[in-house]
Coordinates of C-alpha atoms in Angstrom, one line a residue:
Chain K
M1465 CA 1.3 -100.5 -67.5
G1466 CA -2.1 -102.0 -68.6
E1467 CA -4.6 -100.2 -70.9
F1468 CA -6.7 -99.2 -68.0
E1469 CA -3.9 -97.5 -66.1
L1470 CA -2.8 -95.9 -69.4
I1471 CA -6.1 -94.4 -70.1
R1472 CA -6.6 -93.2 -66.5
T1473 CA -3.2 -91.7 -66.1
Y1474 CA -3.1 -89.6 -69.2
F1475 CA -6.7 -88.8 -69.9
A1476 CA -8.0 -88.3 -66.4
A1477 CA -7.7 -84.6 -66.8
A1478 CA -10.5 -84.5 -69.4
P1479 CA -13.2 -82.2 -68.2
C1480 CA -16.3 -83.7 -66.7
A1481 CA -15.1 -87.2 -67.5
Q1482 CA -17.2 -88.3 -64.5
G1483 CA -20.4 -86.8 -63.3
G1484 CA -20.6 -84.1 -65.9
E1485 CA -24.1 -83.0 -67.0
G1486 CA -25.6 -85.8 -68.9
I1487 CA -22.8 -88.3 -68.1
A1488 CA -24.3 -90.8 -65.7
L1489 CA -21.2 -93.1 -65.8
G1490 CA -17.8 -92.3 -67.3
I1491 CA -14.6 -94.2 -67.9
G1492 CA -13.8 -97.5 -66.2
D1493 CA -16.8 -99.8 -66.7
D1494 CA -17.9 -102.0 -69.6
C1495 CA -19.9 -99.1 -71.0
A1496 CA -20.4 -95.4 -70.3
L1497 CA -23.9 -94.3 -69.6
L1498 CA -25.4 -91.1 -71.0
A1499 CA -28.6 -89.5 -69.8
V1500 CA -30.7 -87.9 -72.6
P1501 CA -33.5 -85.7 -71.4
P1502 CA -37.1 -86.5 -72.6
G1503 CA -37.8 -84.9 -76.0
E1504 CA -34.1 -84.9 -77.0
Q1505 CA -32.2 -87.2 -79.3
L1506 CA -28.6 -88.3 -79.2
A1507 CA -26.4 -87.2 -82.1
I1508 CA -23.4 -89.5 -82.8
S1509 CA -20.5 -89.1 -85.2
T1510 CA -17.2 -91.1 -85.7
D1511 CA -14.0 -89.9 -87.3
T1512 CA -10.7 -91.7 -87.8
L1513 CA -7.3 -90.0 -88.3
V1514 CA -4.5 -92.3 -89.6
A1515 CA -0.8 -91.4 -89.3
G1516 CA 0.7 -90.8 -92.8
V1517 CA -2.7 -90.4 -94.3
H1518 CA -4.6 -87.7 -92.3
F1519 CA -1.6 -86.2 -90.6
A1520 CA 2.2 -86.3 -90.9
D1521 CA 4.0 -88.7 -88.5
P1522 CA 5.8 -87.6 -86.4
C1523 CA 3.9 -84.4 -85.6
D1524 CA 3.3 -82.4 -82.5
P1525 CA 1.1 -84.7 -80.3
F1526 CA -0.5 -81.6 -78.6
L1527 CA -1.7 -80.2 -81.9
L1528 CA -2.8 -83.7 -83.0
G1529 CA -4.8 -84.0 -79.8
Q1530 CA -6.6 -80.8 -80.5
R1531 CA -7.3 -81.6 -84.1
S1532 CA -8.4 -85.2 -83.6
L1533 CA -11.3 -84.1 -81.3
A1534 CA -12.2 -80.9 -83.2
V1535 CA -12.8 -82.6 -86.5
A1536 CA -15.3 -85.0 -84.8
V1537 CA -17.0 -82.3 -82.7
S1538 CA -17.5 -80.3 -85.9
D1539 CA -20.1 -82.9 -87.0
L1540 CA -22.1 -82.0 -83.9
A1541 CA -22.0 -78.4 -84.8
A1542 CA -23.3 -79.3 -88.3
M1543 CA -26.3 -81.0 -86.7
G1544 CA -27.1 -78.2 -84.4
A1545 CA -26.4 -80.4 -81.4
N1546 CA -25.3 -79.5 -77.9
P1547 CA -22.0 -81.2 -77.3
L1548 CA -22.0 -83.8 -74.5
A1549 CA -19.2 -86.4 -74.5
F1550 CA -16.7 -88.5 -76.6
T1551 CA -14.9 -91.7 -76.7
L1552 CA -11.3 -92.2 -77.9
A1553 CA -10.0 -95.4 -79.6
L1554 CA -6.2 -94.9 -79.6
T1555 CA -3.9 -97.3 -81.5
T1556 CA -0.3 -96.6 -81.0
P1557 CA 2.9 -98.7 -81.8
T1558 CA 4.6 -97.9 -78.5
V1559 CA 3.7 -96.5 -75.1
S1560 CA 5.5 -93.2 -74.8
A1561 CA 4.6 -91.4 -71.6
D1562 CA 5.7 -88.0 -73.0
W1563 CA 3.7 -88.5 -76.3
L1564 CA 0.6 -89.6 -74.5
Q1565 CA 0.8 -86.8 -72.0
R1566 CA 1.1 -84.1 -74.6
Y1567 CA -1.5 -85.7 -76.8
A1568 CA -3.9 -85.8 -73.8
Q1569 CA -3.2 -82.2 -73.0
G1570 CA -4.2 -81.1 -76.6
L1571 CA -7.2 -83.4 -76.4
N1572 CA -8.3 -82.0 -73.1
A1573 CA -7.8 -78.4 -74.1
M1574 CA -10.1 -78.9 -77.1
A1575 CA -12.6 -80.9 -74.9
Q1576 CA -12.7 -78.0 -72.5
R1577 CA -13.3 -75.5 -75.3
C1578 CA -16.0 -77.7 -76.8
G1579 CA -17.7 -78.7 -73.5
V1580 CA -17.3 -82.5 -74.0
G1581 CA -16.2 -85.1 -71.5
L1582 CA -14.2 -88.2 -72.3
V1583 CA -16.4 -91.2 -71.2
G1584 CA -14.5 -94.2 -72.5
G1585 CA -12.6 -95.8 -75.4
D1586 CA -10.0 -98.4 -76.1
T1587 CA -6.2 -98.4 -76.2
T1588 CA -4.5 -100.9 -78.5
R1589 CA -1.1 -101.5 -79.9
G1590 CA -0.6 -101.0 -83.7
P1591 CA 0.1 -98.4 -86.3
L1592 CA -0.8 -95.0 -85.0
S1593 CA -4.4 -94.0 -85.5
L1594 CA -7.2 -92.3 -83.6
T1595 CA -10.9 -92.8 -83.8
V1596 CA -13.0 -90.3 -81.9
T1597 CA -16.8 -90.8 -81.5
V1598 CA -18.6 -87.7 -80.3
F1599 CA -22.1 -87.4 -78.7
G1600 CA -24.4 -84.5 -78.5
R1601 CA -28.0 -83.7 -77.7
V1602 CA -30.6 -82.1 -79.9
P1603 CA -34.4 -81.6 -79.4
A1604 CA -36.3 -84.3 -81.4
G1605 CA -37.0 -83.1 -84.9
Q1606 CA -34.7 -80.0 -84.7
A1607 CA -31.4 -81.5 -86.0
L1608 CA -29.9 -79.9 -89.0
T1609 CA -29.7 -82.5 -91.7
R1610 CA -28.5 -82.4 -95.3
S1611 CA -31.9 -83.1 -96.9
G1612 CA -34.0 -79.9 -96.5
A1613 CA -32.5 -77.5 -99.0
Q1614 CA -35.3 -75.8 -101.0
P1615 CA -35.1 -73.9 -104.3
G1616 CA -34.9 -70.2 -103.5
D1617 CA -32.8 -70.7 -100.4
L1618 CA -29.4 -68.9 -100.0
L1619 CA -26.3 -71.1 -99.9
C1620 CA -24.1 -69.8 -97.0
V1621 CA -20.9 -70.7 -95.2
G1622 CA -19.8 -69.8 -91.7
G1623 CA -16.3 -68.3 -92.4
D1624 CA -13.2 -68.2 -94.6
L1625 CA -12.7 -71.3 -96.7
G1626 CA -9.5 -73.0 -97.9
N1627 CA -7.3 -72.1 -94.9
A1628 CA -6.6 -75.7 -93.9
A1629 CA -5.9 -76.8 -97.5
G1630 CA -3.6 -73.8 -97.8
A1631 CA -1.7 -74.9 -94.7
L1632 CA -1.1 -78.4 -96.0
P1633 CA 2.2 -77.6 -97.8
L1634 CA 3.4 -75.9 -94.7
V1635 CA 2.4 -78.9 -92.5
L1636 CA 4.2 -81.3 -94.9
G1637 CA 7.3 -79.1 -95.0
Q1638 CA 6.9 -78.7 -98.8
R1639 CA 6.8 -74.9 -98.6
S1640 CA 7.6 -72.2 -96.0
A1641 CA 6.1 -68.8 -95.5
D1642 CA 6.5 -65.7 -93.2
A1643 CA 4.9 -66.1 -89.8
V1644 CA 2.2 -63.6 -90.6
I1645 CA 1.0 -65.9 -93.4
A1646 CA 1.9 -69.3 -91.9
Q1647 CA 0.5 -68.8 -88.4
P1648 CA -3.2 -68.2 -89.2
L1649 CA -3.2 -71.1 -91.8
L1650 CA -1.5 -73.5 -89.5
A1651 CA -3.8 -72.5 -86.6
H1652 CA -6.8 -73.3 -88.8
Y1653 CA -5.3 -76.7 -89.7
W1654 CA -4.2 -77.9 -86.3
S1655 CA -6.9 -76.3 -84.2
P1656 CA -10.1 -76.0 -86.2
Q1657 CA -12.9 -74.3 -84.2
P1658 CA -16.1 -76.4 -84.4
Q1659 CA -18.9 -73.8 -85.0
L1660 CA -21.0 -75.2 -82.2
A1661 CA -22.7 -71.8 -81.3
L1662 CA -23.5 -71.1 -85.0
G1663 CA -25.0 -74.6 -85.3
L1664 CA -27.3 -73.9 -82.4
A1665 CA -28.2 -70.5 -83.8
L1666 CA -29.2 -72.1 -87.1
R1667 CA -31.7 -74.5 -85.5
G1668 CA -35.1 -73.8 -86.9
K1669 CA -33.7 -71.5 -89.5
A1670 CA -31.3 -73.4 -91.8
T1671 CA -33.0 -75.9 -94.1
S1672 CA -29.9 -78.0 -94.4
A1673 CA -26.3 -77.9 -93.0
L1674 CA -23.0 -79.8 -92.9
D1675 CA -19.5 -79.1 -92.0
I1676 CA -17.0 -78.7 -94.9
S1677 CA -14.5 -81.6 -94.6
D1678 CA -14.2 -82.7 -98.2
G1679 CA -14.2 -79.2 -99.8
L1680 CA -17.0 -76.9 -100.7
L1681 CA -17.8 -78.4 -104.1
A1682 CA -17.9 -82.0 -102.9
D1683 CA -19.8 -81.1 -99.7
C1684 CA -22.4 -79.0 -101.6
G1685 CA -22.8 -82.1 -103.7
H1686 CA -23.8 -84.0 -100.6
I1687 CA -26.5 -81.5 -99.8
A1688 CA -27.7 -81.4 -103.4
K1689 CA -28.1 -85.1 -103.5
A1690 CA -29.7 -85.5 -100.1
S1691 CA -32.1 -82.5 -100.9
A1692 CA -32.7 -83.5 -104.5
A1693 CA -31.9 -79.9 -105.5
R1694 CA -29.2 -78.0 -107.4
L1695 CA -26.6 -75.9 -105.5
V1696 CA -25.1 -72.9 -107.4
I1697 CA -21.8 -71.5 -106.1
E1698 CA -20.6 -68.1 -107.2
W1699 CA -16.8 -67.9 -107.6
Q1700 CA -16.4 -64.3 -106.6
R1701 CA -18.4 -64.7 -103.4
L1702 CA -16.1 -67.2 -101.7
P1703 CA -14.8 -65.7 -98.4
L1704 CA -11.0 -66.0 -98.5
S1705 CA -8.5 -65.0 -95.8
V1706 CA -5.8 -62.4 -96.4
A1707 CA -3.2 -65.0 -95.4
L1708 CA -4.5 -67.6 -97.9
L1709 CA -4.6 -65.0 -100.8
A1710 CA -1.1 -63.9 -100.0
F1711 CA 0.1 -67.5 -99.9
L1712 CA -1.6 -69.0 -102.9
G1713 CA -2.7 -66.1 -105.0
D1714 CA -6.2 -65.6 -106.2
D1715 CA -6.6 -68.7 -108.3
G1716 CA -4.9 -70.9 -105.8
A1717 CA -6.9 -69.6 -102.9
H1718 CA -10.2 -70.2 -104.8
A1719 CA -9.1 -73.7 -105.7
A1720 CA -8.3 -74.4 -102.0
A1721 CA -11.7 -73.0 -101.0
L1722 CA -13.5 -75.1 -103.5
S1723 CA -11.7 -78.5 -103.4
G1724 CA -9.4 -78.4 -100.4
G1725 CA -10.5 -80.4 -97.4
D1726 CA -10.5 -80.0 -93.7
D1727 CA -12.1 -76.6 -93.4
Y1728 CA -14.6 -77.6 -90.7
V1729 CA -16.6 -74.5 -91.4
L1730 CA -20.4 -74.9 -91.7
A1731 CA -22.1 -74.8 -95.1
F1732 CA -25.9 -74.4 -94.9
T1733 CA -29.0 -73.3 -96.8
L1734 CA -31.2 -70.5 -95.5
P1735 CA -34.5 -69.0 -96.6
P1736 CA -33.7 -65.4 -97.7
G1737 CA -35.8 -64.0 -94.8
E1738 CA -33.5 -65.7 -92.2
L1739 CA -30.4 -63.9 -93.3
E1740 CA -30.8 -60.4 -92.0
P1741 CA -31.6 -61.4 -88.4
L1742 CA -28.5 -63.7 -88.2
L1743 CA -26.3 -61.0 -89.6
A1744 CA -27.8 -58.4 -87.2
D1745 CA -26.9 -60.8 -84.3
G1746 CA -23.4 -60.8 -85.5
W1747 CA -23.2 -64.4 -86.8
P1748 CA -20.5 -65.0 -89.4
V1749 CA -22.8 -65.8 -92.3
H1750 CA -21.4 -65.4 -95.9
V1751 CA -23.7 -66.0 -98.8
V1752 CA -21.8 -67.9 -101.5
G1753 CA -24.6 -69.0 -103.8
R1754 CA -28.2 -70.3 -103.9
V1755 CA -30.4 -73.3 -104.2
E1756 CA -32.3 -74.0 -107.5
A1757 CA -34.5 -76.8 -108.7
G1758 CA -32.5 -79.5 -110.4
S1759 CA -29.6 -81.6 -109.3
G1760 CA -25.8 -81.4 -108.7
V1761 CA -23.5 -78.5 -108.1
A1762 CA -22.7 -75.6 -110.4
L1763 CA -19.9 -73.1 -110.1
L1764 CA -20.5 -69.8 -111.8
D1765 CA -17.9 -67.1 -112.6
A1766 CA -18.7 -63.3 -112.2
A1767 CA -20.3 -63.3 -115.6
G1768 CA -22.6 -66.2 -114.7
Q1769 CA -20.7 -68.6 -116.9
D1770 CA -20.6 -72.3 -115.7
I1771 CA -17.0 -73.1 -114.8
T1772 CA -17.6 -76.2 -112.7
P1773 CA -14.5 -78.5 -112.6
A1774 CA -14.9 -82.1 -113.6
V1775 CA -13.8 -83.5 -110.3
G1776 CA -13.9 -81.7 -107.0
G1777 CA -13.2 -82.5 -103.4
Y1778 CA -11.1 -84.8 -101.5
Q1779 CA -11.7 -88.6 -101.8
H1780 CA -10.1 -90.6 -99.1
F1781 CA -9.1 -93.4 -101.3
R1782 CA -8.1 -91.2 -104.3
Q1783 CA -5.3 -89.2 -102.9
A1784 CA -3.3 -88.6 -99.7
P1785 CA -2.0 -85.2 -98.5
Chain R
M203 CA -15.3 -95.0 -105.4
G204 CA -15.7 -92.5 -102.5
E205 CA -16.0 -93.3 -98.9
F206 CA -19.8 -92.7 -99.0
E207 CA -20.4 -95.0 -101.9
L208 CA -18.1 -97.6 -100.2
I209 CA -20.0 -97.6 -97.0
R210 CA -23.4 -97.6 -98.7
T211 CA -22.6 -100.3 -101.1
Y212 CA -21.2 -102.9 -98.7
F213 CA -22.9 -102.1 -95.5
A214 CA -26.4 -101.2 -96.7
A215 CA -27.6 -104.7 -95.8
A216 CA -27.2 -104.1 -92.1
P217 CA -30.5 -104.7 -90.4
C218 CA -32.5 -101.6 -89.4
A219 CA -29.8 -99.2 -90.5
Q220 CA -32.5 -96.7 -91.2
G221 CA -35.7 -96.4 -89.2
G222 CA -35.1 -99.2 -86.8
E223 CA -36.6 -98.8 -83.3
G224 CA -34.8 -96.1 -81.5
I225 CA -32.8 -95.0 -84.7
A226 CA -34.2 -91.6 -85.7
L227 CA -31.5 -91.1 -88.4
G228 CA -29.0 -93.6 -89.7
I229 CA -26.1 -93.5 -92.2
G230 CA -25.5 -90.6 -94.5
D231 CA -25.6 -87.3 -92.5
D232 CA -23.1 -85.6 -90.3
C233 CA -24.4 -87.5 -87.3
A234 CA -26.8 -90.4 -86.6
L235 CA -29.6 -89.7 -84.3
L236 CA -30.8 -92.1 -81.6
A237 CA -34.0 -91.8 -79.6
V238 CA -33.8 -92.8 -75.9
P239 CA -37.1 -93.2 -74.2
P240 CA -37.7 -91.2 -71.0
G241 CA -36.3 -93.0 -67.9
E242 CA -33.6 -94.9 -69.9
Q243 CA -30.0 -94.2 -70.4
L244 CA -27.7 -94.8 -73.3
A245 CA -24.9 -97.4 -72.8
I246 CA -21.8 -96.9 -75.0
S247 CA -18.7 -99.0 -75.6
T248 CA -15.8 -98.9 -78.1
D249 CA -13.5 -101.7 -79.1
T250 CA -10.7 -101.7 -81.6
L251 CA -9.2 -104.8 -83.4
V252 CA -5.9 -104.3 -85.1
A253 CA -4.5 -106.6 -87.8
G254 CA -1.5 -108.6 -86.6
V255 CA -2.3 -107.8 -82.9
H256 CA -5.9 -108.9 -82.3
F257 CA -6.3 -111.1 -85.4
A258 CA -4.1 -112.7 -87.9
D259 CA -3.8 -111.0 -91.3
P260 CA -4.9 -112.3 -93.7
C261 CA -8.0 -114.0 -92.2
D262 CA -11.5 -114.8 -93.3
P263 CA -13.2 -111.4 -93.6
F264 CA -16.6 -113.0 -92.9
L265 CA -15.4 -114.3 -89.5
L266 CA -13.7 -111.1 -88.8
G267 CA -16.9 -109.2 -89.5
Q268 CA -18.8 -111.4 -87.0
R269 CA -16.1 -111.2 -84.3
S270 CA -15.4 -107.4 -84.6
L271 CA -19.1 -106.7 -83.7
A272 CA -19.6 -109.4 -81.2
V273 CA -16.7 -108.4 -78.9
A274 CA -18.2 -104.9 -78.7
V275 CA -21.8 -106.0 -78.2
S276 CA -20.6 -108.2 -75.4
D277 CA -20.0 -105.0 -73.4
L278 CA -23.7 -104.2 -73.7
A279 CA -24.6 -107.6 -72.4
A280 CA -22.3 -107.0 -69.4
M281 CA -24.2 -103.8 -68.6
G282 CA -27.6 -105.4 -68.9
A283 CA -28.4 -103.1 -71.8
N284 CA -30.8 -103.7 -74.7
P285 CA -28.8 -103.5 -77.9
L286 CA -29.7 -100.7 -80.3
A287 CA -27.1 -99.6 -82.8
F288 CA -23.4 -99.4 -83.7
T289 CA -20.9 -97.4 -85.7
L290 CA -17.9 -98.8 -87.6
A291 CA -14.6 -97.0 -88.2
L292 CA -12.9 -99.2 -90.9
T293 CA -9.3 -98.5 -91.8
T294 CA -8.1 -100.6 -94.7
P295 CA -4.9 -100.3 -96.9
T296 CA -6.8 -101.1 -100.1
V297 CA -10.4 -101.2 -101.3
S298 CA -11.1 -104.8 -102.2
A299 CA -14.7 -105.3 -103.2
D300 CA -14.6 -109.0 -102.4
W301 CA -13.1 -108.4 -98.9
L302 CA -15.5 -105.6 -98.1
Q303 CA -18.5 -107.6 -99.2
R304 CA -17.5 -110.7 -97.1
Y305 CA -16.6 -108.6 -94.1
A306 CA -20.0 -106.8 -94.4
Q307 CA -21.8 -110.1 -94.6
G308 CA -20.2 -111.3 -91.4
L309 CA -20.9 -108.0 -89.7
N310 CA -24.5 -108.0 -90.8
A311 CA -25.0 -111.6 -89.7
M312 CA -23.9 -110.7 -86.2
A313 CA -25.8 -107.4 -86.3
Q314 CA -29.0 -109.4 -87.1
R315 CA -28.3 -111.9 -84.4
C316 CA -27.7 -109.1 -81.8
G317 CA -30.4 -106.8 -82.9
V318 CA -28.3 -103.8 -83.7
G319 CA -28.3 -101.5 -86.7
L320 CA -25.4 -99.8 -88.3
V321 CA -25.9 -96.0 -88.0
G322 CA -22.7 -94.5 -89.2
G323 CA -18.9 -94.6 -89.1
D324 CA -15.9 -93.7 -91.1
T325 CA -13.8 -95.4 -93.8
T326 CA -10.2 -94.5 -94.1
R327 CA -7.1 -95.7 -95.8
G328 CA -4.3 -97.1 -93.6
P329 CA -3.2 -100.3 -91.9
L330 CA -6.1 -102.6 -91.4
S331 CA -8.0 -102.0 -88.1
L332 CA -11.6 -101.9 -87.0
T333 CA -13.2 -99.7 -84.3
V334 CA -16.8 -100.6 -83.4
T335 CA -18.8 -98.4 -81.0
V336 CA -22.0 -100.0 -79.8
F337 CA -25.1 -98.4 -78.3
G338 CA -27.7 -99.9 -76.0
R339 CA -30.5 -98.7 -73.7
V340 CA -30.9 -99.5 -70.1
P341 CA -33.4 -98.1 -67.5
A342 CA -31.8 -95.4 -65.4
G343 CA -30.1 -96.9 -62.4
Q344 CA -30.4 -100.5 -63.5
A345 CA -27.2 -100.9 -65.4
L346 CA -24.9 -103.7 -64.2
T347 CA -21.7 -102.1 -63.2
R348 CA -18.4 -103.5 -61.7
S349 CA -18.7 -101.7 -58.4
G350 CA -21.5 -103.4 -56.4
A351 CA -20.0 -106.8 -55.4
Q352 CA -20.7 -107.5 -51.7
P353 CA -19.0 -109.9 -49.2
G354 CA -21.2 -113.0 -49.2
D355 CA -22.1 -112.8 -52.9
L356 CA -21.4 -115.8 -55.1
L357 CA -19.0 -115.3 -58.0
C358 CA -20.5 -116.7 -61.2
V359 CA -19.8 -117.1 -64.9
G360 CA -22.2 -117.5 -67.8
G361 CA -20.6 -120.5 -69.5
D362 CA -17.5 -122.5 -70.4
L363 CA -14.2 -120.5 -70.0
G364 CA -11.0 -120.6 -72.0
N365 CA -12.3 -121.8 -75.4
A366 CA -11.2 -118.7 -77.3
A367 CA -7.7 -118.9 -75.7
G368 CA -7.6 -122.6 -76.6
A369 CA -8.5 -121.7 -80.2
L370 CA -5.6 -119.3 -80.6
P371 CA -2.9 -121.8 -81.6
L372 CA -5.4 -123.2 -84.2
V373 CA -6.2 -119.6 -85.4
L374 CA -2.5 -118.9 -85.7
G375 CA -1.7 -122.2 -87.5
Q376 CA 0.7 -123.2 -84.7
R377 CA -1.2 -126.4 -83.9
S378 CA -3.9 -128.5 -85.6
A379 CA -6.6 -130.7 -84.1
D380 CA -9.4 -133.1 -85.1
A381 CA -12.5 -131.3 -86.3
V382 CA -14.5 -132.5 -83.2
I383 CA -12.0 -130.5 -81.1
A384 CA -11.1 -127.7 -83.4
Q385 CA -14.6 -126.7 -84.5
P386 CA -16.2 -125.7 -81.2
L387 CA -13.0 -123.9 -80.1
L388 CA -12.8 -121.9 -83.4
A389 CA -16.5 -121.2 -83.3
H390 CA -16.1 -119.6 -79.9
Y391 CA -13.1 -117.5 -81.1
W392 CA -14.5 -116.3 -84.4
S393 CA -18.2 -116.0 -83.5
P394 CA -18.5 -115.3 -79.8
Q395 CA -22.1 -115.1 -78.7
P396 CA -22.7 -111.9 -76.6
Q397 CA -24.8 -113.0 -73.6
L398 CA -27.4 -110.3 -74.1
A399 CA -30.4 -112.2 -72.7
L400 CA -28.4 -113.3 -69.7
G401 CA -27.4 -109.6 -69.1
L402 CA -31.1 -108.6 -69.1
A403 CA -32.0 -111.5 -66.8
L404 CA -29.3 -110.3 -64.3
R405 CA -30.8 -106.8 -64.0
G406 CA -31.8 -106.2 -60.5
K407 CA -30.2 -109.4 -59.4
A408 CA -26.5 -109.3 -60.0
T409 CA -24.5 -106.9 -57.8
S410 CA -21.7 -106.5 -60.4
A411 CA -21.0 -107.8 -63.8
L412 CA -18.5 -107.6 -66.8
D413 CA -17.7 -109.7 -69.8
I414 CA -14.5 -111.7 -69.6
S415 CA -12.1 -110.3 -72.2
D416 CA -8.8 -110.2 -70.4
G417 CA -9.1 -113.6 -68.6
L418 CA -11.1 -114.5 -65.5
L419 CA -8.3 -113.6 -63.1
A420 CA -7.6 -110.2 -64.5
D421 CA -11.3 -109.4 -65.0
C422 CA -12.2 -110.5 -61.5
G423 CA -9.4 -108.1 -60.4
H424 CA -11.4 -105.3 -62.1
I425 CA -14.6 -106.2 -60.1
A426 CA -12.5 -106.5 -56.9
K427 CA -11.0 -103.1 -57.4
A428 CA -14.2 -101.3 -58.4
S429 CA -16.2 -103.0 -55.6
A430 CA -13.4 -102.7 -52.9
A431 CA -13.8 -106.4 -52.2
R432 CA -11.9 -109.7 -52.4
L433 CA -12.9 -112.2 -55.1
V434 CA -12.1 -115.8 -54.4
I435 CA -12.0 -118.3 -57.4
E436 CA -12.0 -122.0 -56.8
W437 CA -9.9 -123.9 -59.3
Q438 CA -12.0 -127.1 -59.4
R439 CA -15.2 -125.1 -60.1
L440 CA -14.2 -123.6 -63.4
P441 CA -16.5 -124.8 -66.2
L442 CA -14.4 -126.2 -69.0
S443 CA -15.6 -127.6 -72.4
V444 CA -14.9 -131.2 -73.4
A445 CA -13.1 -129.8 -76.5
L446 CA -10.8 -127.6 -74.4
L447 CA -9.9 -130.4 -72.0
A448 CA -9.2 -132.8 -74.8
F449 CA -7.0 -130.2 -76.6
L450 CA -5.0 -128.7 -73.7
G451 CA -5.3 -131.2 -70.9
D452 CA -6.5 -130.4 -67.4
D453 CA -3.7 -127.9 -66.4
G454 CA -3.7 -126.2 -69.8
A455 CA -7.5 -125.9 -69.9
H456 CA -7.5 -124.3 -66.4
A457 CA -4.7 -121.9 -67.4
A458 CA -6.7 -120.9 -70.5
A459 CA -9.8 -120.3 -68.4
L460 CA -8.0 -118.2 -65.9
S461 CA -5.6 -116.2 -68.0
G462 CA -6.7 -116.5 -71.6
G463 CA -8.5 -113.6 -73.1
D464 CA -11.5 -113.2 -75.5
D465 CA -14.0 -115.4 -73.7
Y466 CA -16.8 -112.8 -73.9
V467 CA -18.7 -114.8 -71.3
L468 CA -20.3 -112.8 -68.4
A469 CA -18.7 -112.9 -65.0
F470 CA -20.9 -111.6 -62.2
T471 CA -21.6 -111.5 -58.5
L472 CA -24.9 -112.7 -57.1
P473 CA -26.5 -112.7 -53.6
P474 CA -26.9 -116.4 -52.8
G475 CA -30.7 -116.1 -52.8
E476 CA -30.7 -115.1 -56.4
L477 CA -29.0 -118.3 -57.7
E478 CA -31.8 -120.9 -57.5
P479 CA -34.4 -118.8 -59.4
L480 CA -32.0 -118.2 -62.3
L481 CA -31.0 -121.9 -62.5
A482 CA -34.7 -122.9 -62.3
D483 CA -35.3 -120.6 -65.3
G484 CA -32.5 -122.4 -67.2
W485 CA -29.9 -119.6 -67.3
P486 CA -26.3 -120.9 -67.7
V487 CA -25.0 -119.8 -64.3
H488 CA -21.9 -121.5 -62.9
V489 CA -20.7 -120.7 -59.4
V490 CA -16.9 -120.4 -59.5
G491 CA -16.2 -118.7 -56.2
R492 CA -17.3 -116.0 -53.8
V493 CA -16.9 -112.5 -52.7
E494 CA -15.2 -111.7 -49.3
A495 CA -14.2 -108.6 -47.5
G496 CA -10.7 -107.4 -48.5
S497 CA -9.1 -106.7 -51.8
G498 CA -7.7 -108.4 -54.8
V499 CA -8.3 -111.9 -56.3
A500 CA -7.3 -115.2 -54.8
L501 CA -7.3 -118.6 -56.5
L502 CA -7.8 -121.6 -54.3
D503 CA -7.1 -125.3 -55.1
A504 CA -9.5 -128.1 -54.0
A505 CA -7.8 -128.2 -50.6
G506 CA -8.4 -124.4 -50.1
Q507 CA -4.7 -123.6 -50.6
D508 CA -3.9 -120.2 -52.2
I509 CA -2.4 -120.9 -55.7
T510 CA -2.8 -117.4 -57.2
P511 CA -0.3 -116.9 -60.0
A512 CA 1.8 -113.7 -59.8
V513 CA 0.6 -112.3 -63.1
G514 CA -2.7 -113.2 -64.8
G515 CA -4.6 -111.9 -67.7
Y516 CA -3.8 -110.5 -71.1
Q517 CA -2.3 -107.0 -71.2
H518 CA -2.5 -105.3 -74.6
F519 CA 0.9 -103.8 -74.4
R520 CA 2.6 -106.8 -72.8
Q521 CA 2.1 -109.6 -75.3
A522 CA 0.5 -110.3 -78.7
P523 CA -1.1 -113.5 -79.8

């Protein structure tokens, strides 16, 4: 079976792969064609997951399908973009009909949930890896970037932190836990929910935003650098799930929240006046700190003491899960 | 060195990576932002090259940089799109400053030649592979697709065929040849020239087009299928380079032209009246056959006898170089 048949057979169920809104031409030609309405820009992000580095191999292909798309779509959420489409570059050592079918099912389930259509890609033979490129639309000038944080802004996150990092020892089979603990952590790891609606709600309100993929400390460092400001995180304000606290204890849960990767929860800065209306509308906004003049990231304990660790965050070439 | 520093250090020299025409936001945020003028659509294509499958490993990283971008940009040429930008997902087992620098130099040289700017990507650890996604702009409704070939059209190609397939035994060190033969073949393999200008010239003229990556026979099969027509190729009309003929002989050169991959020369169908003006303007248009009613691809010898081989073209899961 050639690459074209492969792609068509297993990924044909992707929602709106042809003729979806904004998709002028989908899979099967030299290029896909996307329509971008006047006044809007196209947001683009690329993420690669490599077997043995970003996920255990073997793993459940359905869950991998979900996760490989979700981590990429999360970047659209972080820009406040409306999701539109994606391409998939799949490299696999063998063609397993069962594997491909289940992978495609997971991918398609997440595509449906996020409202993106598969418009193209490439299928090659080689060590298992997946590169997903996602496309979204955002009104010109309204994208949420990393560079607008202002002293006086609140530093916020969109939900519990550290769950995916907490799940890692479960994913790797290094530890086990009761279902009541394991289930929510594993769900967060395998099926992160890109905060697309929150990203849209933050347009015109947040002064900066990103999705937490490298850990809160490292990612706040990205905002601090891009905004030429200092981000202060308060240890006792970190939102932590009951499951994570039960699994890792207080210190371990905080460490996972600060330096674990793969949360795919939005972190953003907000002028204080924008907070109440968002909370009143029910958005999951948790204040975890503030923006000050200066540079870098500081972590303060309940007494206001600086307890910033020397190295924080996940560096792709420094360690593997 | 983190992934961000890595990307910035070695790929910062890419032309118009920030602020180029149509690039509203380049490397360094969660997404890049592209501006698409009203009335135009965005053309997108993704190509993956895997070490040991699509190129020998080790190989010259400068040449690999050129080639990895060129094969993707060639898809923009095939759609008649104006090149705009690209993303790079680079997976590499180790971080070698020398390798990255030379790879980036090759990539940037080809980016400059093609007029595309690097706007983002991902850098991950794992077995060496490169996924390039390219973006171009095309006026709505004017893209060259595979589906418009009409009986009576001429079947044309944009240049000599088979050179890259001829180069393969040289690339793999299986054969050697005098420089006068080896040089043009290797140049075609390592530094294919996407026929962007020809693609633009064919807008509104060609009824279908693609770039030849799987071999003329297989790729004509794609046009035939998409257009619900029969494509007839005439053996004696195939344009073959002096170097290829000298290296492989008449039969070998024809076989390379018909079933070898990686040409990245445009194949297209043209109403007969469109031929003369294009030739008069100096475009490299070679008539190699015609479109008829029916289906599939037929190869005819000089006497008009059908000599179509049973299997043609390169299938990614069927064979490796």
